PDB file of C-alpha atoms in Angstrom:
ATOM      1  CA  MET A 380      16.466  19.587  26.914  1.00 71.00           C
ATOM      2  CA  LYS A 381      12.879  19.964  25.842  1.00 81.00           C
ATOM      3  CA  ARG A 382      13.975  20.727  22.200  1.00 83.00           C
ATOM      4  CA  GLY A 383      16.123  17.561  22.064  1.00 80.00           C
ATOM      5  CA  LEU A 384      13.188  15.489  23.306  1.00 84.00           C
ATOM      6  CA  THR A 385      10.879  17.007  20.768  1.00 88.00           C
ATOM      7  CA  LEU A 386      13.452  16.225  17.969  1.00 87.00           C
ATOM      8  CA  ILE A 387      13.674  12.633  19.126  1.00 89.00           C
ATOM      9  CA  VAL A 388       9.937  12.094  19.290  1.00 88.00           C
ATOM     10  CA  GLY A 389       9.449  13.816  15.907  1.00 89.00           C
ATOM     11  CA  GLY A 390      12.162  11.779  14.281  1.00 90.00           C
ATOM     12  CA  PHE A 391      10.771   8.519  15.764  1.00 91.00           C
ATOM     13  CA  THR A 392       7.285   9.424  14.548  1.00 94.00           C
ATOM     14  CA  ALA A 393       8.571  10.189  11.010  1.00 92.00           C
ATOM     15  CA  LEU A 394      10.458   6.806  11.117  1.00 93.00           C
ATOM     16  CA  VAL A 395       7.326   4.938  12.159  1.00 94.00           C
ATOM     17  CA  ALA A 396       5.282   6.747   9.399  1.00 93.00           C
ATOM     18  CA  VAL A 397       7.828   5.756   6.750  1.00 95.00           C
ATOM     19  CA  PHE A 398       7.843   2.166   7.752  1.00 94.00           C
ATOM     20  CA  ALA A 399       4.019   2.022   7.842  1.00 93.00           C
ATOM     21  CA  LEU A 400       3.917   3.509   4.261  1.00 94.00           C
ATOM     22  CA  ILE A 401       6.520   0.938   3.108  1.00 93.00           C
ATOM     23  CA  ALA A 402       4.411  -1.892   4.711  1.00 91.00           C
ATOM     24  CA  LEU A 403       1.292  -0.634   3.068  1.00 90.00           C
ATOM     25  CA  ASP A 404       2.904  -0.409  -0.313  1.00 89.00           C
ATOM     26  CA  ALA A 405       4.292  -3.931  -0.090  1.00 85.00           C
ATOM     27  CA  ILE A 406       0.864  -5.376   0.817  1.00 86.00           C
ATOM     28  CA  ALA A 407      -0.719  -3.536  -2.078  1.00 81.00           C
ATOM     29  CA  SER A 408       2.079  -4.592  -4.502  1.00 79.00           C
ATOM     30  CA  PHE A 409       1.546  -8.204  -3.487  1.00 76.00           C
ATOM     31  CA  ARG A 410      -2.198  -8.073  -3.798  1.00 74.00           C
ATOM     32  CA  TYR A 411      -1.889  -6.803  -7.368  1.00 73.00           C
ATOM     33  CA  SER A 412       0.938  -9.218  -8.360  1.00 69.00           C
ATOM     34  CA  VAL A 413      -1.110 -12.352  -7.868  1.00 70.00           C
ATOM     35  CA  PRO A 414      -2.320 -13.597 -11.275  1.00 75.00           C
ATOM     36  CA  GLU A 415      -5.961 -14.158 -12.084  1.00 76.00           C
ATOM     37  CA  TYR A 416      -6.608 -17.938 -12.431  1.00 78.00           C
ATOM     38  CA  ASP A 417     -10.259 -17.762 -13.094  1.00 79.00           C
ATOM     39  CA  GLY A 418     -11.951 -16.925 -16.432  1.00 78.00           C
ATOM     40  CA  SER A 419     -11.306 -17.650 -20.069  1.00 80.00           C
ATOM     41  CA  LEU A 420      -9.228 -15.986 -22.815  1.00 81.00           C
ATOM     42  CA  GLU A 421      -9.139 -16.342 -26.539  1.00 84.00           C
ATOM     43  CA  PHE A 422      -5.822 -16.422 -28.542  1.00 86.00           C
ATOM     44  CA  SER A 423      -5.394 -16.554 -32.294  1.00 86.00           C
ATOM     45  CA  GLU A 424      -2.111 -18.532 -31.829  1.00 85.00           C
ATOM     46  CA  ILE A 425      -3.663 -21.813 -30.893  1.00 89.00           C
ATOM     47  CA  GLU A 426      -5.539 -24.195 -33.135  1.00 92.00           C
ATOM     48  CA  ALA A 427      -7.779 -26.185 -30.738  1.00 92.00           C
ATOM     49  CA  PRO A 428      -9.287 -25.565 -27.427  1.00 92.00           C
ATOM     50  CA  LEU A 429      -6.812 -25.396 -24.496  1.00 92.00           C
ATOM     51  CA  ARG A 430      -7.559 -25.626 -20.824  1.00 93.00           C
ATOM     52  CA  ILE A 431      -5.204 -24.750 -17.946  1.00 92.00           C
ATOM     53  CA  LEU A 432      -6.656 -26.193 -14.672  1.00 91.00           C
ATOM     54  CA  ARG A 433      -5.112 -25.522 -11.345  1.00 90.00           C
ATOM     55  CA  ASP A 434      -5.404 -27.712  -8.329  1.00 89.00           C
ATOM     56  CA  GLU A 435      -5.706 -26.617  -4.755  1.00 89.00           C
ATOM     57  CA  HIS A 436      -2.009 -25.826  -4.626  1.00 90.00           C
ATOM     58  CA  ALA A 437      -2.211 -23.683  -7.838  1.00 85.00           C
ATOM     59  CA  ILE A 438      -0.268 -26.265  -9.806  1.00 91.00           C
ATOM     60  CA  PRO A 439      -1.153 -25.990 -13.516  1.00 92.00           C
ATOM     61  CA  HIS A 440      -2.489 -28.968 -15.493  1.00 94.00           C
ATOM     62  CA  ILE A 441      -2.543 -28.323 -19.224  1.00 94.00           C
ATOM     63  CA  ILE A 442      -5.080 -30.138 -21.414  1.00 94.00           C
ATOM     64  CA  ALA A 443      -4.551 -29.652 -25.137  1.00 94.00           C
ATOM     65  CA  GLU A 444      -5.180 -31.582 -28.291  1.00 94.00           C
ATOM     66  CA  ASN A 445      -1.730 -31.095 -29.888  1.00 94.00           C
ATOM     67  CA  PHE A 446       1.738 -30.393 -28.724  1.00 96.00           C
ATOM     68  CA  PRO A 447       2.125 -26.687 -30.088  1.00 94.00           C
ATOM     69  CA  ASP A 448      -1.086 -25.674 -28.214  1.00 94.00           C
ATOM     70  CA  ALA A 449       0.244 -27.489 -25.045  1.00 94.00           C
ATOM     71  CA  ALA A 450       3.584 -25.648 -25.355  1.00 95.00           C
ATOM     72  CA  PHE A 451       1.713 -22.350 -25.633  1.00 94.00           C
ATOM     73  CA  GLY A 452      -0.300 -23.206 -22.550  1.00 93.00           C
ATOM     74  CA  LEU A 453       2.841 -24.050 -20.667  1.00 93.00           C
ATOM     75  CA  GLY A 454       4.446 -20.782 -21.652  1.00 92.00           C
ATOM     76  CA  TYR A 455       1.337 -18.936 -20.561  1.00 91.00           C
ATOM     77  CA  ALA A 456       1.209 -20.674 -17.110  1.00 91.00           C
ATOM     78  CA  HIS A 457       4.919 -19.972 -16.631  1.00 90.00           C
ATOM     79  CA  ALA A 458       4.340 -16.333 -17.532  1.00 88.00           C
ATOM     80  CA  GLN A 459       1.421 -16.176 -14.960  1.00 87.00           C
ATOM     81  CA  ASP A 460       3.434 -17.593 -12.227  1.00 86.00           C
ATOM     82  CA  ARG A 461       7.050 -16.612 -12.769  1.00 85.00           C
ATOM     83  CA  LEU A 462       7.103 -13.466 -14.940  1.00 79.00           C
ATOM     84  CA  TRP A 463       9.324 -11.688 -12.580  1.00 78.00           C
ATOM     85  CA  GLN A 464      11.924 -14.547 -12.801  1.00 82.00           C
ATOM     86  CA  MET A 465      11.745 -14.506 -16.579  1.00 76.00           C
ATOM     87  CA  GLU A 466      12.321 -10.789 -16.604  1.00 77.00           C
ATOM     88  CA  MET A 467      15.324 -11.058 -14.308  1.00 79.00           C
TER      89      MET A 467
END
């Protein structure tokens, strides 16, 4: 009887520990998957200055001087926000 209770408690403890580790991994994965919206980058592919501004809902607003640069900025914003969908 005592051995059966020890096995049940040990199994339950191991199950709780596994769920806790999975939860911690999910939180850490989410924290590192959020893109960095601040800062500036330089690319050789664009001809003129390009700005990607985001409002309070993280919606991108692309400001460019010509269409190819705007298309590049749109692709960059899509890759920041939806890279996992593009890969799937």
